[in-house]
Amino acid sequence: AWLRYAPLPCSLSRHHSLPESIIALNSTTTSPVYSAGQELHKGLLGIFGKNLTVSTSLPSGKPPSKAVVVGTVAAFGKSSGVGHDVASALEPDGFWLEVKGSMVTIVGQNERGALYGAFQYLSLLARADFSDVAFVSNPAAPVRWTNEWDNLDGSIEHQYGGPGIWFQGGHVVDDLTRAGQYARLLSSVGINAVIVNNVNADANILTDANMQGLGRLADAFRPYGVQLGIALNFASPQSIGGLSTFDPLDPGVIQFWTDITDKLYQHVPDLAGYLVKANSEGQPGPLTYNRTLADGANLFARPLQAHGGVLMFRAFVYNNNLNESDWKADRANAAVQFFDGLDGKFEENVVVQVKYGPIDFQVREPTSPLFAHLSRTNAAIELEVAQEYLGQQCHLVYLAPLWKTVLDFDLRVDGRPSLVRDIVTGRRFKRPLGGFAGVANVGTHPTWLGSHLATANLYAFGRLAWDPSQTAEGLLDEWVVLTFGHDRHLRSTLSQMALESWPMYENYTGNLGIQTLTDILYTHYGPNPASMDNNGWGQWTRADAHGIGMDRTVSNGTGFAGQYPPEVAAMYESLHTVPDELLLWFHHVPYTQRLRTTGETVIQHFYNAHYAGAETAATFPARWASLRGKVDSDRYDAVLRRLIYQAGHAIVWRDAINEFYRNKSSIEDERGRVGHH
Ligand code: GCU
C-alpha cells in the first residue's frame, strides 16, 4: 500500500542532510517505540539506501547530533530539551516533530504517539519534503477504529479483499504475521483500535479458546499501538451462558457480562472495548424486554469502566418490515425515534456510533440528523471503507469527497455553527469521547482490500479520523505519491481520475438523492432499481408512472426533514431551497419537475447524468494507459483490467437505469439516445 518506502528519484533526493543514527528511547521489543525505531530504519534504508544503527539510549555525555531520536515525553525526561510548552501541548496519542537539518526529535505523549510521529517523519521524507519543521500534532478524537465484519469461520460479511486474516474454522488462526502487518498499516495513518469480528456477532467469540486467541491477536497488534475490541451478541447470556434471559436489568445477566469482561481483560489487558448492534436486522437487544437502548448500552459500559474500556453502541436500529403503502412510513426516521429521550442517559464511556446517513452507506445521503440530537452523549461517525454499495472495489470510487460532504456539514444546532466533524470529535458539545469508525473488511488479497486503488479510501479514513479538516484532494495527493510515486503526469492523472470517480459513480447509478439504485435484496451490486420498492427494508424510491422520490417533508410527507434543527429543516422542506442533489431524498415530484440549478427535468437529468457518467468511465482506461511505464507492470495491469471492466459496467448501469425509468415514465430522452445501439 502506501508504506513502500520506494527510493526517491535522484532529482529529488539530492541536497539535504539526513540523520546518521536512530535512537528509540527505552524500548522493549513489543513496544510501539521499538516499532518506531524499526520503522525509521526500514524507511531510511528504503528511501535513501541508508542502513542506520538503532540504539535504545542517548549517548552519555554530549547530546546527540545528526540523529533521529524518538521516545515518549517521559523517556526524554526533563533534561534533554523537551520544553514544558511542548509537553503540555501534547494530548494522548499526540506527538511533537522537530526536523532541524540532520537532527530530528520525535516526542510522543505516549508510546503510540511516538510511533505516529515516526510515521509522519517518514511520510514527509517519502514525499521528498526535507524542510525544517517543528510542530505538535494531536488527534482530533480518541476513537479512531476500524470495524472488520469477520465471521469466525474466516468469511467476511461484505468480503471484497478475500477471506479474513485472523479467523478460520471458528478460531483465531495460529499465524498472525499478517494481522501484525495490518496493524502496522493502520498505525501509519493513526488508527488505534480494531473491532475484529462482525457486528452481526457470533456469541462463540466468548469461548475460552477464543479468548485465548484474542489474547494472541492483541499481542500481534500491540507493537503498533493498535488495540483490539470485539463485537458482542446481546443474547449471549442465554445462548452460551445458560441463563433463561438476556434482559439487561436482570441481576444474572449483569453478573454474566461482568464476569465475561473481567475474564477478557485477563487475556487482553488493553482491550479497547466492545461494539454492539442491538435490535437491528434481526439482532437481539434490550427492546425485547421493553428496556431502552440506553439500558442495553449501559449493561456493557459499566463492567468496562473498571478497565478503561469503551462501549460503541450502534445507532443503526430500525424496523426492517416496513409497509410501503403507508405514505408516512420511513426508515430514515428510525434512529432519531429510537434514541428519542435517551440523550444524557448513557454512561460516560458509551459512544453512539452513527452511520453517516440515515439509511445505509448510499452514494448520496444527507447527514444523519441524529448527530444533532446527542449533545449530552458521546457520538462517533461510521464510514464504510469497504465499497459495499459503491462498486465493491471493482469500481474506482474515491470516497473522501463523499465523507467530507457529511463531516463538513453544518447542522446549526441551536442556531450555532455545528459541523458534524466538531460534533463527533466532542468539540461542539464538549464531550470527552467520540470519533470515527470505518468498516474496512481487510482480507488476504495482496492489496488488503481487493484493489490497489481502494487503499486510498483506507488511507483517507485514517487521516481524516486524525484531522477531519484536511481536504480530500490533499490526502489523495499524499496517497498517490506514497503509493505510486512522484511523476507529475502520474500524480495529476491519477488524482484527477480519483476525484472524478464519486460524482461519476453517482451519475451512472442513482441521482438526485434517490440512493444507489443497486440491488438491495441480495448483492448490493449492479443495477436493480426495481428492488428499491416493495421491500420491507424501507429503502424506497416510490417511483411510479407519474413521479419519483420520497416525500420526507413535514407538511405532506414522513416528517423526516423536521428531524433537523430549524434552519436545516427549512432548507430541506421547501422545493425552492432543497439542494438538487437531494431533491428526491426529500420530495416526491413529477418526472417533469425542473432542477433549480440546470433547469433540466428530473427525467432528462437521469438520462444525461447516466450518459455523462458512462462517458467519464470510458475515459479511464486510456488515461490510466498513459501511465504505462510509470507504474510497475503488476499494478499497471491489475488496475487497467479493473478500469476496463468499470467502463463496461458503467454502460450496463446507464442502459439499465435509463431504460427502467423510460418505461416507468413513458417519457423519451429528448436527445433520442436509446441504449447502446
Ligand atoms: C448493511 C449491510 C449488512 C450489515 C448492516 C450493518 O445493511 O448490508 O451486512 O450488517 O449494514 O451495518 O449492521
XYZ file of C-alpha atoms and ligand atoms in Angstrom:
690
model
C 0.000 0.000 0.000
C 1.396 3.413 0.928
C 4.247 2.085 3.094
C 6.530 1.260 0.196
C 9.482 3.445 1.153
C 10.431 3.410 -2.510
C 13.753 5.021 -3.460
C 13.333 8.664 -4.383
C 14.215 9.680 -7.908
C 17.712 11.217 -7.977
C 16.372 14.614 -8.857
C 14.506 14.699 -5.559
C 16.944 13.023 -3.220
C 19.914 15.413 -3.601
C 20.778 18.398 -1.410
C 19.621 17.509 2.021
C 21.034 16.332 5.267
C 19.795 13.193 6.945
C 20.274 11.673 10.388
C 23.190 9.291 10.789
C 21.707 7.146 13.535
C 18.431 6.179 15.147
C 17.752 6.256 18.853
C 14.496 4.740 20.081
C 14.409 5.536 23.768
C 13.859 2.830 26.372
C 12.180 0.444 24.033
C 11.428 -3.188 24.623
C 10.724 -5.296 21.561
C 6.942 -5.279 21.891
C 6.600 -1.551 22.387
C 5.456 0.982 19.801
C 8.638 2.970 20.382
C 10.645 -0.094 19.410
C 8.484 -0.363 16.287
C 9.204 3.299 15.625
C 12.941 2.563 15.656
C 12.475 -0.370 13.283
C 10.249 1.667 11.031
C 12.727 4.526 10.820
C 15.398 2.008 9.941
C 13.270 0.440 7.239
C 12.210 3.787 5.834
C 15.642 5.390 5.652
C 17.020 2.224 4.107
C 14.264 2.014 1.520
C 14.103 5.649 0.538
C 17.792 6.549 0.710
C 19.643 3.246 0.986
C 20.995 4.357 4.388
C 21.454 1.446 6.752
C 21.497 3.143 10.166
C 22.065 1.579 13.556
C 19.223 1.666 16.047
C 20.110 2.114 19.699
C 17.901 2.450 22.734
C 19.529 5.172 24.804
C 21.119 8.570 24.385
C 24.906 8.584 24.250
C 26.281 9.613 27.620
C 27.889 12.986 27.824
C 27.062 15.276 24.981
C 23.637 15.409 23.346
C 23.363 13.590 20.046
C 23.662 15.380 16.766
C 22.782 14.014 13.318
C 20.365 11.535 14.850
C 16.686 10.844 14.861
C 15.615 10.397 18.460
C 12.163 9.037 19.194
C 10.518 8.417 22.547
C 7.833 9.455 24.949
C 7.850 12.651 26.978
C 8.604 10.507 29.998
C 11.539 8.787 28.324
C 13.086 12.030 27.158
C 12.888 13.249 30.735
C 13.283 16.833 31.785
C 16.932 17.251 30.926
C 17.040 16.580 27.229
C 15.312 19.552 25.817
C 11.617 18.662 25.598
C 10.293 22.000 26.660
C 7.463 22.321 29.089
C 5.383 24.033 26.434
C 5.750 21.044 24.109
C 4.954 18.539 26.821
C 1.888 20.428 27.901
C 0.619 20.889 24.340
C 0.539 17.145 23.759
C -2.664 15.195 24.141
C -2.936 11.400 24.333
C -1.558 9.841 21.112
C -0.181 13.223 20.015
C 3.430 13.921 19.055
C 5.985 16.645 18.581
C 8.096 16.506 15.456
C 11.135 18.693 15.013
C 13.418 18.451 11.991
C 16.480 20.668 12.162
C 18.806 19.655 9.387
C 20.115 16.210 10.283
C 18.814 16.328 13.849
C 15.300 15.012 14.266
C 13.350 14.834 17.509
C 10.101 12.912 17.834
C 8.332 13.056 21.162
C 5.139 11.154 21.816
C 2.740 11.966 24.603
C 2.623 8.182 24.897
C 4.335 5.315 23.088
C 1.758 5.285 20.351
C 2.193 8.999 19.767
C 5.932 8.483 19.346
C 5.277 5.865 16.666
C 2.822 8.159 14.881
C 5.472 10.864 14.867
C 7.966 8.478 13.275
C 5.454 7.573 10.573
C 4.802 11.251 9.961
C 8.503 11.978 9.553
C 8.881 9.068 7.133
C 5.864 10.237 5.172
C 7.493 13.646 4.740
C 10.727 12.045 3.560
C 8.932 9.702 1.179
C 7.198 12.742 -0.288
C 10.582 14.470 -0.658
C 9.725 17.128 1.878
C 13.017 17.959 3.591
C 12.042 21.223 5.175
C 12.868 22.000 8.755
C 9.709 21.731 10.796
C 8.677 21.926 14.432
C 5.086 21.192 15.272
C 2.691 19.428 17.594
C 0.100 17.108 16.090
C -2.752 15.843 18.229
C -5.556 13.572 17.060
C -8.958 15.155 16.652
C -10.615 12.392 18.639
C -9.720 9.379 20.757
C -11.828 6.849 18.839
C -10.159 6.084 15.509
C -11.184 2.490 14.967
C -11.780 0.171 12.099
C -14.608 -2.325 12.192
C -13.999 -5.627 10.462
C -17.032 -7.726 9.717
C -15.176 -11.037 10.063
C -17.060 -14.200 10.879
C -15.383 -16.866 12.963
C -15.291 -19.267 10.003
C -12.952 -16.922 8.120
C -15.522 -15.404 5.796
C -16.318 -11.704 5.953
C -19.736 -10.096 5.615
C -19.176 -7.976 2.501
C -15.888 -9.539 1.622
C -14.133 -7.786 -1.258
C -10.493 -8.487 -0.432
C -10.527 -12.204 0.161
C -11.261 -14.096 3.367
C -10.309 -12.612 6.701
C -6.813 -12.707 8.106
C -7.391 -13.776 11.702
C -10.269 -16.255 11.999
C -10.683 -19.703 10.489
C -12.815 -22.700 11.436
C -14.273 -20.948 14.466
C -10.925 -19.873 15.957
C -8.131 -17.361 15.753
C -5.501 -18.656 13.323
C -2.024 -19.642 14.505
C -0.032 -17.471 12.155
C -0.793 -13.850 12.913
C 2.009 -12.322 10.865
C -0.390 -10.641 8.506
C -2.505 -9.340 11.382
C 0.617 -7.642 12.697
C 1.332 -6.171 9.270
C -2.191 -4.838 9.100
C -1.726 -3.181 12.480
C 1.399 -1.534 11.061
C -0.573 -0.226 8.096
C -3.348 1.125 10.324
C -0.947 2.683 12.769
C 0.809 4.546 9.967
C -2.391 6.568 9.469
C -3.238 6.935 13.138
C -5.851 4.222 13.640
C -5.710 2.971 17.209
C -8.141 0.067 17.500
C -9.827 -2.685 15.519
C -13.127 -4.402 16.211
C -12.141 -7.806 14.889
C -15.474 -9.563 14.382
C -18.756 -8.984 12.585
C -21.339 -6.642 14.118
C -23.762 -9.470 13.461
C -21.859 -11.138 16.214
C -21.409 -14.799 16.994
C -21.614 -15.441 20.751
C -18.852 -18.023 20.358
C -16.329 -15.209 20.238
C -16.515 -15.576 24.034
C -15.446 -19.228 24.422
C -12.308 -19.863 26.443
C -10.401 -20.884 23.346
C -11.393 -17.733 21.534
C -10.499 -15.527 24.474
C -7.044 -17.037 24.345
C -6.908 -16.494 20.609
C -7.968 -12.875 21.059
C -5.127 -12.514 23.534
C -2.667 -13.617 20.845
C -4.267 -11.355 18.287
C -3.976 -8.384 20.638
C -0.307 -9.320 21.126
C 0.160 -9.125 17.350
C -1.421 -5.666 17.201
C 0.236 -4.208 20.312
C 3.686 -3.330 18.909
C 1.883 -0.897 16.614
C -0.226 0.683 19.307
C -3.378 -0.866 17.904
C -5.853 -2.149 20.480
C -8.307 -4.940 19.960
C -12.039 -4.775 20.538
C -14.871 -7.188 19.828
C -18.483 -7.083 18.739
C -20.897 -8.809 21.092
C -24.133 -10.661 20.637
C -26.722 -9.255 23.005
C -28.310 -12.645 23.648
C -25.061 -14.343 24.763
C -26.208 -14.808 28.396
C -28.926 -17.046 27.047
C -27.221 -18.636 24.068
C -23.929 -19.522 25.737
C -24.344 -18.516 29.380
C -27.036 -20.978 30.379
C -29.398 -18.238 31.559
C -33.064 -18.129 30.658
C -32.946 -14.430 29.764
C -30.763 -11.654 28.336
C -32.779 -8.853 29.954
C -30.254 -6.068 30.591
C -31.693 -5.342 34.040
C -31.619 -8.943 35.245
C -29.002 -9.416 38.003
C -27.845 -12.703 36.500
C -27.327 -11.056 33.126
C -25.411 -8.186 34.703
C -23.223 -10.686 36.528
C -22.660 -12.639 33.303
C -21.304 -9.584 31.498
C -19.224 -8.513 34.480
C -17.595 -11.939 34.648
C -17.050 -12.101 30.898
C -15.496 -8.654 30.879
C -13.159 -9.384 33.785
C -12.084 -12.599 32.124
C -11.478 -10.973 28.770
C -9.247 -8.368 30.354
C -7.119 -11.159 31.760
C -6.415 -12.217 28.196
C -6.366 -8.737 26.658
C -5.341 -6.271 29.372
C -5.640 -3.321 26.991
C -8.919 -4.324 25.328
C -10.303 -1.224 23.609
C -13.893 -2.153 24.303
C -17.000 -3.567 22.713
C -19.199 -2.804 19.750
C -22.886 -3.713 19.992
C -25.506 -3.903 17.251
C -28.827 -4.387 19.029
C -32.422 -4.621 17.822
C -31.413 -4.195 14.221
C -31.914 -6.513 11.266
C -32.968 -9.403 13.480
C -30.283 -8.952 16.123
C -31.394 -9.330 19.750
C -31.432 -6.311 22.034
C -32.986 -4.627 25.042
C -36.255 -3.784 23.299
C -37.190 -7.457 23.555
C -37.663 -6.804 27.291
C -39.134 -3.331 26.915
C -35.865 -1.840 28.133
C -34.375 1.201 26.459
C -31.376 1.246 24.164
C -29.580 3.133 26.948
C -30.284 0.266 29.355
C -28.807 -2.005 26.717
C -25.666 0.060 26.205
C -25.054 0.685 29.890
C -25.181 -3.027 30.592
C -21.814 -3.372 28.838
C -20.428 0.038 29.640
C -20.468 -0.460 33.417
C -18.230 -3.528 33.624
C -15.900 -1.922 31.048
C -15.414 1.132 33.257
C -13.318 -0.776 35.760
C -10.856 -1.470 32.935
C -10.974 1.785 30.987
C -12.890 0.240 28.070
C -15.264 1.978 25.681
C -18.677 0.746 24.578
C -19.562 1.597 20.999
C -23.315 1.316 20.614
C -24.677 1.411 17.100
C -27.463 3.771 16.138
C -28.325 1.594 13.131
C -31.589 0.497 14.736
C -34.654 0.195 12.545
C -37.629 -1.945 11.701
C -36.927 -3.966 8.551
C -40.554 -4.900 7.973
C -41.914 -1.555 6.876
C -45.020 -1.253 4.740
C -44.609 0.955 1.698
C -48.332 1.511 1.279
C -48.103 3.765 4.330
C -47.060 7.167 2.902
C -45.647 8.214 6.273
C -43.577 5.102 6.915
C -39.902 5.961 6.686
C -36.828 4.045 7.719
C -34.845 7.272 7.695
C -36.834 8.373 10.745
C -35.792 5.384 12.799
C -32.578 6.424 14.535
C -33.877 9.688 15.947
C -37.100 7.983 17.008
C -35.371 5.069 18.704
C -32.957 7.366 20.557
C -35.646 9.872 21.467
C -35.450 10.797 25.141
C -32.170 8.951 25.685
C -29.699 11.808 25.309
C -27.824 12.054 28.588
C -28.934 8.605 29.730
C -25.798 6.804 28.619
C -22.769 6.083 30.779
C -19.756 8.312 30.149
C -17.836 5.544 28.372
C -20.611 4.898 25.843
C -20.178 6.235 22.320
C -23.167 6.080 19.993
C -21.855 5.046 16.579
C -23.935 6.661 13.840
C -23.742 5.815 10.120
C -23.105 8.974 8.103
C -26.552 8.978 6.583
C -29.941 7.889 7.847
C -30.260 4.870 5.535
C -27.205 2.803 4.740
C -23.951 3.941 3.113
C -25.650 5.164 -0.071
C -23.911 7.123 -2.826
C -25.518 10.319 -1.530
C -27.335 10.838 1.736
C -27.984 13.854 3.877
C -26.113 13.826 7.170
C -27.794 11.719 9.828
C -29.931 14.085 11.898
C -29.157 12.025 14.987
C -25.884 13.964 15.330
C -27.992 16.988 16.207
C -29.815 15.142 18.983
C -26.879 13.902 21.035
C -25.491 16.860 22.926
C -25.127 15.002 26.231
C -23.973 11.730 24.688
C -20.678 10.835 23.013
C -21.001 10.229 19.286
C -18.879 8.702 16.543
C -19.448 8.663 12.815
C -19.443 5.324 10.984
C -17.988 5.377 7.477
C -17.638 2.404 5.161
C -14.245 1.955 3.566
C -15.439 -1.287 2.003
C -17.378 -0.169 -1.071
C -20.488 -2.187 -0.293
C -22.971 -0.157 -2.350
C -20.291 1.706 -4.216
C -18.831 -0.795 -6.624
C -17.349 -3.306 -4.209
C -13.740 -2.489 -5.078
C -14.367 -3.382 -8.745
C -15.102 0.270 -9.435
C -12.731 3.094 -8.648
C -14.671 5.286 -6.235
C -12.601 7.582 -4.034
C -14.794 8.150 -1.023
C -13.202 11.037 0.843
C -15.213 13.687 -1.063
C -18.437 11.890 -0.092
C -17.354 11.669 3.555
C -16.403 15.321 3.529
C -19.917 16.348 2.484
C -21.062 14.887 5.792
C -18.133 15.825 8.032
C -18.212 19.430 6.882
C -21.996 19.741 7.044
C -23.267 22.375 9.435
C -26.292 21.125 11.382
C -26.872 24.546 13.004
C -27.863 23.114 16.375
C -29.352 25.921 18.476
C -28.702 28.257 15.561
C -24.929 27.956 16.045
C -22.188 26.527 13.859
C -22.310 22.747 14.408
C -20.172 20.926 11.886
C -20.589 17.172 12.076
C -16.839 16.834 12.461
C -16.928 19.075 15.509
C -19.759 17.038 16.977
C -18.028 13.668 16.618
C -14.707 14.960 17.892
C -16.519 16.128 21.014
C -15.715 19.801 20.430
C -19.148 21.165 19.755
C -20.780 19.752 22.874
C -17.630 19.394 24.967
C -17.821 15.627 25.116
C -14.879 13.641 26.475
C -15.117 10.854 23.916
C -16.063 10.387 20.286
C -14.595 9.862 16.898
C -14.573 7.689 13.829
C -15.359 4.085 12.952
C -14.517 2.798 9.479
C -15.791 -0.529 8.172
C -12.708 -1.810 6.359
C -13.076 -5.604 5.962
C -9.417 -6.326 5.320
C -8.679 -9.673 3.680
C -5.942 -11.941 2.408
C -5.765 -10.272 -1.003
C -2.294 -8.773 -1.509
C -3.812 -5.301 -1.746
C -5.529 -5.800 1.628
C -8.893 -4.509 0.390
C -9.223 -6.138 -3.013
C -7.878 -3.484 -5.335
C -4.860 -1.219 -5.438
C -6.870 1.943 -5.820
C -9.273 1.099 -2.979
C -6.485 1.575 -0.450
C -6.860 5.331 -0.994
C -10.068 5.044 0.999
C -8.408 3.373 3.970
C -5.653 5.966 3.891
C -8.150 8.812 3.765
C -10.249 7.299 6.530
C -7.322 7.133 8.945
C -6.037 10.587 8.073
C -9.484 12.171 8.360
C -10.004 10.493 11.728
C -6.780 12.174 12.822
C -7.768 15.526 11.370
C -11.134 15.797 9.625
C -10.432 19.334 8.475
C -7.993 18.013 5.857
C -9.131 18.103 2.253
C -9.995 15.109 0.108
C -7.657 16.475 -2.581
C -4.671 16.923 -0.274
C -4.985 13.450 1.202
C -5.326 11.950 -2.230
C -2.154 13.583 -3.479
C -0.267 12.265 -0.442
C -1.570 8.776 -1.077
C -0.750 8.899 -4.792
C 2.832 9.953 -4.167
C 3.404 7.429 -1.388
C 1.749 4.589 -3.286
C 2.744 5.251 -6.905
C 5.492 7.838 -6.986
C 6.363 11.402 -7.820
C 5.973 11.613 -11.556
C 3.962 14.734 -12.308
C 1.869 13.285 -15.075
C 1.075 10.257 -12.935
C 0.211 12.436 -9.992
C -2.199 14.654 -11.850
C -3.741 11.864 -13.925
C -4.483 9.508 -11.069
C -5.639 12.265 -8.722
C -7.947 13.664 -11.361
C -9.470 10.268 -12.059
C -9.987 9.573 -8.368
C -11.595 12.959 -7.798
C -13.967 12.427 -10.704
C -14.856 8.925 -9.547
C -17.509 9.529 -6.882
C -19.530 12.085 -8.888
C -19.166 9.773 -11.853
C -20.433 6.787 -9.882
C -23.361 8.842 -8.668
C -24.042 9.824 -12.274
C -24.246 6.293 -13.641
C -26.029 4.836 -10.582
C -28.602 6.877 -8.624
C -29.005 10.630 -8.958
C -30.624 13.468 -7.068
C -30.651 11.652 -3.731
C -32.608 8.629 -4.968
C -29.878 6.352 -3.488
C -27.610 3.967 -5.285
C -30.317 2.028 -7.188
C -28.281 -1.103 -6.805
C -29.689 -4.490 -5.942
C -30.626 -4.178 -2.303
C -32.076 -7.633 -1.862
C -29.022 -9.832 -2.254
C -25.801 -8.468 -3.670
C -25.754 -4.701 -3.256
C -24.024 -4.792 -6.617
C -25.119 -3.869 -10.124
C -28.280 -2.044 -11.207
C -31.623 -3.176 -9.833
C -33.879 -0.131 -9.469
C -36.955 -2.353 -9.185
C -35.620 -3.787 -5.935
C -35.791 -0.349 -4.393
C -39.540 -0.540 -3.877
C -41.977 -3.033 -2.395
C -39.415 -4.291 0.079
C -39.646 -4.336 3.861
C -36.228 -2.719 4.202
C -37.658 0.735 3.685
C -35.118 1.686 1.042
C -37.683 3.143 -1.311
C -37.900 5.452 -4.316
C -41.717 5.477 -4.711
C -41.292 5.585 -8.469
C -44.498 5.166 -10.472
C -45.756 6.308 -13.865
C -46.015 9.921 -12.782
C -43.322 10.735 -10.320
C -40.473 9.675 -8.122
C -38.923 10.399 -4.734
C -39.698 10.095 -1.049
C -41.823 12.870 0.363
C -39.995 13.475 3.598
C -41.455 16.893 4.238
C -43.213 17.765 7.454
C -46.110 19.333 5.597
C -47.085 16.362 3.472
C -44.648 13.525 3.967
C -42.879 11.359 6.503
C -41.733 14.312 8.581
C -38.074 13.340 8.342
C -36.993 16.844 7.300
C -38.294 18.033 10.639
C -35.710 15.954 12.490
C -33.083 18.563 11.623
C -32.597 21.799 13.533
C -34.899 24.529 12.171
C -32.578 26.242 9.663
C -31.606 22.939 8.051
C -35.159 21.587 8.234
C -36.462 24.664 6.420
C -33.878 24.276 3.655
C -34.873 20.655 3.001
C -38.619 21.213 3.419
C -39.024 23.591 0.520
C -38.690 22.746 -3.159
C -37.239 26.215 -3.595
C -34.270 25.607 -1.330
C -33.594 21.869 -1.264
C -30.257 21.191 -2.986
C -30.739 19.420 -6.323
C -28.520 16.542 -5.298
C -31.014 15.693 -2.523
C -34.217 16.630 -4.313
C -35.602 13.088 -4.484
C -34.464 12.258 -0.988
C -36.818 14.871 0.398
C -39.535 15.301 -2.226
C -41.819 13.237 -4.392
C -42.048 15.097 -7.688
C -43.262 14.543 -11.238
C -40.604 13.392 -13.710
C -41.025 16.756 -15.387
C -40.039 18.741 -12.284
C -37.229 21.140 -13.217
C -33.983 21.280 -11.299
C -33.121 24.571 -9.703
C -29.567 24.787 -10.977
C -29.749 23.499 -14.546
C -33.408 23.772 -15.474
C -33.336 20.170 -16.745
C -36.305 17.985 -15.882
C -35.715 15.179 -13.415
C -36.081 12.505 -16.078
C -33.819 14.296 -18.518
C -31.263 14.715 -15.765
C -31.359 10.961 -15.197
C -30.658 10.365 -18.893
C -27.971 12.991 -19.148
C -26.230 12.034 -15.935
C -26.110 8.378 -16.877
C -24.571 9.168 -20.246
C -22.125 11.584 -18.658
C -21.118 9.038 -16.007
C -20.552 6.278 -18.517
C -18.633 8.653 -20.790
C -16.276 9.582 -17.977
C -15.755 5.925 -17.068
C -14.950 5.255 -20.722
C -12.014 7.674 -20.495
C -10.437 5.940 -17.515
C -8.670 3.032 -19.249
C -6.897 5.319 -21.704
C -5.965 7.797 -19.027
C -4.502 5.011 -16.941
C -2.788 3.575 -20.020
C -0.962 6.880 -20.406
C 0.852 5.893 -17.190
C 2.336 2.788 -18.734
C 5.979 2.529 -17.733
C 5.454 4.834 -14.789
C 3.860 2.084 -12.669
C 5.225 -1.441 -12.215
C 3.589 -3.850 -14.604
C 1.760 -5.909 -11.962
C -0.140 -2.956 -10.624
C -0.446 -1.379 -14.049
C -2.141 -4.483 -15.453
C -4.352 -5.126 -12.425
C -5.667 -1.575 -12.358
C -6.156 -1.452 -16.114
C -8.251 -4.622 -16.018
C -10.472 -3.140 -13.342
C -10.907 0.144 -15.191
C -11.840 -1.586 -18.432
C -14.387 -3.608 -16.500
C -15.698 -0.471 -14.796
C -16.134 1.311 -18.121
C -18.196 -1.609 -19.383
C -20.211 -1.928 -16.219
C -20.968 1.795 -16.333
C -22.672 1.211 -19.708
C -24.663 -1.656 -18.215
C -25.695 0.669 -15.410
C -26.533 3.506 -17.776
C -28.758 1.444 -20.002
C -30.457 -0.474 -17.203
C -31.382 2.652 -15.275
C -32.353 4.776 -18.256
C -34.459 2.015 -19.732
C -36.162 1.350 -16.421
C -37.226 4.970 -15.968
C -38.102 5.441 -19.630
C -40.533 2.554 -19.186
C -41.875 3.867 -15.919
C -42.336 7.445 -17.054
C -43.098 6.899 -20.763
C -41.014 9.995 -21.391
C -38.351 9.708 -24.064
C -34.839 11.050 -23.805
C -35.141 14.381 -25.598
C -31.789 13.664 -27.202
C -33.116 10.433 -28.654
C -30.445 8.141 -27.261
C -31.603 4.575 -26.867
C -29.253 2.250 -25.093
C -26.089 1.070 -26.679
C -27.301 0.659 -30.256
C -25.794 -3.201 5.883
C -25.076 -4.447 5.458
C -25.187 -5.534 6.464
C -24.718 -5.023 7.810
C -25.521 -3.799 8.182
C -24.970 -3.151 9.421
O -27.167 -3.416 5.832
O -25.550 -4.887 4.225
O -24.403 -6.611 6.057
O -24.830 -5.996 8.779
O -25.446 -2.830 7.177
O -24.241 -2.184 9.266
O -25.257 -3.585 10.524
